[in-house]
Amino acid sequence: MELCLGTVQFGMDYGVFNQPKKDVDYCVDCLDYATQNGINAIDTATAYGIAEEVVGKFIRKNTINRNKLFISSKLLPNILDDYEKEDYEKVILDNIKKQLSVLGTDYLDAYFLHSSRYIHNPEILEALQIVKHEGLAKDVGVSIYYEDEAKVAFGNKNVQYVQAPYSIFDHRMKKVGLFDKTKIGEMKVDTRTTFIKGLIRLSDSEIPEHLEKARPILRKLDEICNETGYNRIQLAIGYVKQQEVINHLVFGVRDLEQLKQDIEAFELDIPSDIFTKMDEEFKNIDTDIVVPSLWKR
């Protein structure tokens, strides 16, 4: 498993409080620091505001060879809704070519559908293969959110890669077998929302009213931190690291200091028995806590 720096916070206001994005040069500096410290994977998307432009500026600096990088991006959400199936390939090709131009590269290592519901449409999945056939992406797949979407991916030749949510508090994908090699076969898996849009980083006094339901589980996590001597970030990253099938742990940062802390946390080896306890403590957390799109303000 490797770290993959997510760029949503580089392109738009994001997080529990929609913290404002940093300036472009600062974000490029973060990407420079990441690649100089062992992170060679970057995840982005057209839907992330100016994030692809930021990544493109970094790539054009040429401080690291493109062939040493893993770059993933995503098709704009909902973009195929107003088209007939015979137009899908053209729309997908037009979009990825624009994205590659912005990113300053002639291929992606992975290209995902950003609308997870598209996984239920075989014609869209078939059309997506055009970017692989044209050499514009090495693998294609879907950024998924829910268990039924993971099940559709199992054994589907048109889904070579999935990006899925997984964290200390969100065990849904593990329960349906996304980390079971006998179920997923050759399909590759990246995971995201390790910190649940920054929720796991919040102190008790920072928890907003609309996330009051999360307070007891965060306090329970703090108890485990006190018992074990590890902090929340170390445990959050260490928990995901237990799943060897995961290719990349995609994570986002607010600033360079967070990036440094997360890299240090990733390098720790934490005893597995600590995570066994967490499996029990946090096995049935409500979906409206762990899926940020369901948060009600």
Coordinates of C-alpha atoms in Angstrom, one line a residue:
M1 CA 0.0 0.0 0.0
E2 CA 1.1 3.5 -0.8
L3 CA -0.2 7.0 0.1
C4 CA -2.0 8.9 -2.6
L5 CA -2.4 12.7 -2.1
G6 CA -6.0 13.7 -2.9
T7 CA -6.4 17.2 -4.3
V8 CA -10.0 18.3 -3.6
Q9 CA -8.8 20.7 -0.9
F10 CA -6.3 22.2 -3.4
G11 CA -9.2 23.1 -5.8
M12 CA -12.2 24.1 -3.8
D13 CA -13.4 25.0 -0.3
Y14 CA -13.7 21.7 1.5
G15 CA -14.0 19.9 4.9
V16 CA -16.5 20.0 7.7
F17 CA -16.5 23.8 7.7
N18 CA -15.8 24.2 4.0
Q19 CA -12.3 25.6 4.8
P20 CA -11.1 27.9 1.9
K21 CA -8.6 26.4 -0.5
K22 CA -5.0 27.5 -0.4
D23 CA -3.3 29.5 -3.1
V24 CA -2.1 27.6 -6.2
D25 CA 1.6 28.0 -5.5
Y26 CA 1.2 26.8 -2.0
C27 CA -0.6 23.7 -3.2
V28 CA 2.1 23.0 -5.8
D29 CA 4.7 23.3 -3.0
C30 CA 2.7 20.6 -1.1
L31 CA 2.8 18.3 -4.1
D32 CA 6.6 19.0 -4.4
Y33 CA 7.0 18.1 -0.7
A34 CA 4.9 14.9 -1.1
T35 CA 6.8 13.6 -4.0
Q36 CA 10.1 14.4 -2.3
N37 CA 9.0 12.4 0.7
G38 CA 7.8 9.1 -0.9
I39 CA 4.4 9.9 -2.2
N40 CA 4.3 9.3 -5.9
A41 CA 0.5 9.1 -6.4
I42 CA -1.9 12.0 -6.9
D43 CA -5.7 11.8 -7.2
T44 CA -7.8 14.6 -8.7
A45 CA -11.0 15.3 -10.6
T46 CA -12.6 17.9 -12.8
A47 CA -15.3 18.3 -10.1
Y48 CA -12.6 19.5 -7.7
G49 CA -12.7 23.1 -8.9
I50 CA -9.2 24.1 -10.0
A51 CA -7.5 21.0 -8.7
E52 CA -6.5 19.6 -12.1
E53 CA -5.0 23.0 -13.0
V54 CA -2.9 22.8 -9.8
V55 CA -1.7 19.2 -10.6
G56 CA -1.0 20.3 -14.1
K57 CA 1.2 23.2 -12.9
F58 CA 3.1 20.7 -10.7
I59 CA 3.6 18.2 -13.5
R60 CA 4.9 20.9 -15.8
K61 CA 7.6 21.8 -13.3
N62 CA 9.0 18.4 -14.1
T63 CA 10.6 17.9 -10.7
I64 CA 9.8 14.2 -11.0
N65 CA 9.5 12.1 -14.1
R66 CA 5.9 11.5 -15.2
N67 CA 6.5 7.8 -15.5
K68 CA 7.3 7.7 -11.8
L69 CA 4.0 9.1 -10.9
F70 CA 0.5 7.5 -10.5
I71 CA -2.1 10.0 -11.5
S72 CA -5.8 9.3 -11.3
S73 CA -8.8 11.5 -12.2
K74 CA -12.5 11.3 -12.8
L75 CA -15.2 12.0 -15.4
L76 CA -17.3 15.0 -14.5
P77 CA -20.4 13.8 -12.4
N78 CA -23.7 13.3 -14.2
I79 CA -22.3 14.4 -17.6
L80 CA -23.8 11.5 -19.5
D81 CA -27.3 12.0 -18.2
D82 CA -28.5 14.0 -21.2
Y83 CA -26.9 11.9 -23.9
E84 CA -28.0 8.7 -25.7
K85 CA -25.8 5.6 -25.4
E86 CA -24.4 6.0 -28.9
D87 CA -22.9 9.3 -27.8
Y88 CA -21.2 8.0 -24.6
E89 CA -17.8 7.2 -26.1
K90 CA -17.5 10.6 -27.7
V91 CA -18.5 12.5 -24.6
I92 CA -16.0 10.5 -22.5
L93 CA -13.2 10.9 -25.0
D94 CA -13.8 14.7 -25.3
N95 CA -13.7 15.1 -21.6
I96 CA -10.6 13.0 -20.8
K97 CA -8.7 14.8 -23.6
K98 CA -9.5 18.2 -22.1
Q99 CA -8.4 16.8 -18.7
L100 CA -5.2 15.5 -20.0
S101 CA -4.5 18.9 -21.7
V102 CA -5.1 20.7 -18.3
L103 CA -3.0 18.1 -16.5
G104 CA -0.1 18.3 -18.9
T105 CA 0.1 14.6 -19.4
D106 CA -0.8 12.2 -22.3
Y107 CA -2.3 9.5 -20.1
L108 CA -3.7 8.7 -16.7
D109 CA -2.9 5.7 -14.6
A110 CA -6.6 5.3 -13.6
Y111 CA -9.7 7.0 -14.8
F112 CA -12.9 6.8 -12.7
L113 CA -16.6 7.5 -13.3
H114 CA -17.3 10.1 -10.6
S115 CA -21.1 9.3 -10.6
S116 CA -21.2 6.0 -8.7
R117 CA -24.7 5.2 -9.9
Y118 CA -23.2 4.8 -13.5
I119 CA -21.9 1.4 -12.3
H120 CA -25.4 0.1 -12.8
N121 CA -25.4 1.1 -16.5
P122 CA -23.6 -1.6 -18.6
E123 CA -23.6 0.7 -21.7
I124 CA -21.7 3.4 -19.8
L125 CA -19.2 0.9 -18.4
E126 CA -18.6 -0.5 -21.9
A127 CA -18.2 3.0 -23.4
L128 CA -15.6 3.9 -20.7
Q129 CA -13.3 1.2 -22.1
I130 CA -12.6 3.5 -25.1
V131 CA -10.1 5.6 -23.0
K132 CA -8.1 2.4 -22.3
H133 CA -8.3 1.3 -25.9
E134 CA -7.0 4.7 -27.0
G135 CA -4.2 4.6 -24.6
L136 CA -5.5 7.5 -22.6
A137 CA -5.7 5.6 -19.3
K138 CA -4.1 2.4 -18.1
D139 CA -7.1 1.3 -16.1
V140 CA -10.7 2.4 -15.8
G141 CA -13.3 2.0 -13.1
V142 CA -15.7 3.8 -10.7
S143 CA -15.5 5.9 -7.6
I144 CA -18.1 4.1 -5.5
Y145 CA -20.0 5.0 -2.3
Y146 CA -22.3 2.2 -1.4
E147 CA -22.2 -1.6 -0.8
D148 CA -24.5 -2.5 -3.8
E149 CA -22.1 -0.6 -6.1
A150 CA -19.2 -2.7 -4.8
K151 CA -21.1 -5.9 -5.5
V152 CA -21.7 -4.9 -9.1
A153 CA -17.9 -4.4 -9.5
F154 CA -17.1 -7.9 -8.4
G155 CA -16.1 -9.9 -11.5
N156 CA -17.1 -7.1 -13.9
K157 CA -14.4 -7.0 -16.7
N158 CA -15.3 -3.4 -17.4
V159 CA -14.4 -2.3 -13.9
Q160 CA -10.6 -2.8 -13.4
Y161 CA -10.3 -0.3 -10.6
V162 CA -12.5 1.1 -7.8
Q163 CA -12.0 3.9 -5.4
A164 CA -14.1 3.4 -2.2
P165 CA -14.7 4.8 1.2
Y166 CA -13.1 3.1 4.2
S167 CA -12.1 4.3 7.7
I168 CA -12.0 3.4 11.4
F169 CA -15.7 4.3 11.5
D170 CA -16.8 3.0 8.1
H171 CA -16.5 -0.7 7.6
R172 CA -19.2 -1.2 4.9
M173 CA -16.8 -2.1 2.1
K174 CA -15.0 -4.7 4.3
K175 CA -18.3 -6.3 5.2
V176 CA -19.3 -6.9 1.5
G177 CA -15.8 -8.3 0.7
L178 CA -14.1 -5.5 -1.2
F179 CA -10.8 -6.5 0.4
D180 CA -11.3 -10.2 -0.2
K181 CA -9.1 -11.3 -3.1
T182 CA -11.3 -14.3 -3.8
K183 CA -14.2 -11.9 -4.6
I184 CA -12.4 -9.1 -6.4
G185 CA -10.0 -11.1 -8.4
E186 CA -7.6 -8.8 -10.4
M187 CA -9.6 -5.7 -9.7
K188 CA -7.5 -2.9 -8.0
V189 CA -8.8 -1.0 -5.0
D190 CA -7.9 2.5 -3.7
T191 CA -9.7 3.8 -0.6
R192 CA -10.6 7.4 0.5
T193 CA -12.3 9.3 3.3
T194 CA -9.8 8.0 5.8
F195 CA -10.5 11.1 7.9
I196 CA -14.2 11.4 6.8
K197 CA -13.9 14.9 5.3
G198 CA -11.8 16.0 8.3
L199 CA -14.3 14.8 10.9
I200 CA -11.7 12.6 12.6
R201 CA -9.3 15.6 12.9
L202 CA -11.8 17.7 14.9
S203 CA -11.3 18.3 18.6
D204 CA -14.4 17.9 20.9
S205 CA -14.9 21.7 20.9
E206 CA -14.9 21.9 17.1
I207 CA -17.7 19.4 16.4
P208 CA -20.5 21.3 14.8
E209 CA -24.2 20.9 15.7
H210 CA -25.1 19.0 12.6
L211 CA -22.5 16.3 13.5
E212 CA -23.4 16.0 17.2
K213 CA -24.1 12.3 16.6
A214 CA -20.4 11.8 16.0
R215 CA -19.3 13.2 19.4
P216 CA -19.7 9.9 21.3
I217 CA -17.6 7.9 18.8
L218 CA -14.9 10.5 18.6
R219 CA -14.7 10.5 22.4
K220 CA -14.5 6.7 22.3
L221 CA -11.6 7.0 19.8
D222 CA -9.9 9.4 22.2
E223 CA -10.2 6.8 25.0
I224 CA -8.4 4.3 22.7
C225 CA -5.8 6.9 22.0
N226 CA -5.2 7.5 25.7
E227 CA -5.0 3.7 26.3
T228 CA -2.6 2.9 23.4
G229 CA -0.5 6.1 23.2
Y230 CA -1.3 6.7 19.6
N231 CA -3.1 9.7 18.3
R232 CA -6.2 9.8 16.1
I233 CA -4.3 10.3 12.9
Q234 CA -1.9 7.4 13.5
L235 CA -4.8 5.1 14.3
A236 CA -6.9 6.3 11.4
I237 CA -4.2 5.6 8.9
G238 CA -3.0 2.5 10.7
Y239 CA -6.5 1.0 10.5
V240 CA -6.7 1.3 6.8
K241 CA -3.1 -0.1 6.4
Q242 CA -4.3 -3.4 7.8
Q243 CA -5.9 -4.2 4.4
E244 CA -3.1 -5.4 2.2
V245 CA -5.2 -5.6 -0.9
I246 CA -5.5 -1.7 -1.0
N247 CA -3.2 -0.1 -3.6
H248 CA -3.5 3.4 -2.4
L249 CA -4.8 5.2 0.7
V250 CA -6.1 8.5 -0.7
F251 CA -6.0 11.3 1.8
G252 CA -6.3 15.1 1.7
V253 CA -4.6 17.7 3.7
R254 CA -5.4 21.3 4.7
D255 CA -1.8 22.4 4.8
L256 CA 1.9 21.3 4.7
E257 CA 2.0 20.6 8.4
Q258 CA -0.9 18.1 8.1
L259 CA 0.9 16.5 5.2
K260 CA 4.1 16.0 7.3
Q261 CA 2.1 14.5 10.2
D262 CA 0.2 12.1 7.9
I263 CA 3.4 10.9 6.3
E264 CA 4.9 10.2 9.7
A265 CA 1.8 8.4 10.8
F266 CA 1.8 6.2 7.7
E267 CA 5.4 5.1 8.5
L268 CA 4.4 3.7 11.9
D269 CA 3.8 0.0 12.5
I270 CA 0.9 -0.3 15.0
P271 CA 0.1 -3.7 16.7
S272 CA -2.8 -5.4 14.9
D273 CA -4.6 -6.2 18.2
I274 CA -5.4 -2.6 18.7
F275 CA -7.4 -2.6 15.5
T276 CA -9.2 -5.8 16.4
K277 CA -10.7 -3.8 19.3
M278 CA -11.7 -1.0 17.0
D279 CA -13.5 -3.4 14.7
E280 CA -15.7 -4.3 17.6
E281 CA -16.1 -0.8 19.0
F282 CA -17.0 0.9 15.7
K283 CA -18.7 -1.9 13.7
N284 CA -22.2 -0.3 13.3
I285 CA -21.7 3.4 12.9
D286 CA -24.7 5.1 11.2
T287 CA -24.3 5.8 7.5
D288 CA -25.3 9.5 8.0
I289 CA -22.2 10.0 10.1
V290 CA -19.7 8.3 7.8
V291 CA -21.0 9.5 4.4
P292 CA -20.4 13.3 4.2
S293 CA -23.0 13.8 1.4
L294 CA -25.6 12.7 3.9
W295 CA -24.6 15.3 6.5
K296 CA -27.5 17.7 7.2
R297 CA -26.5 21.2 8.1

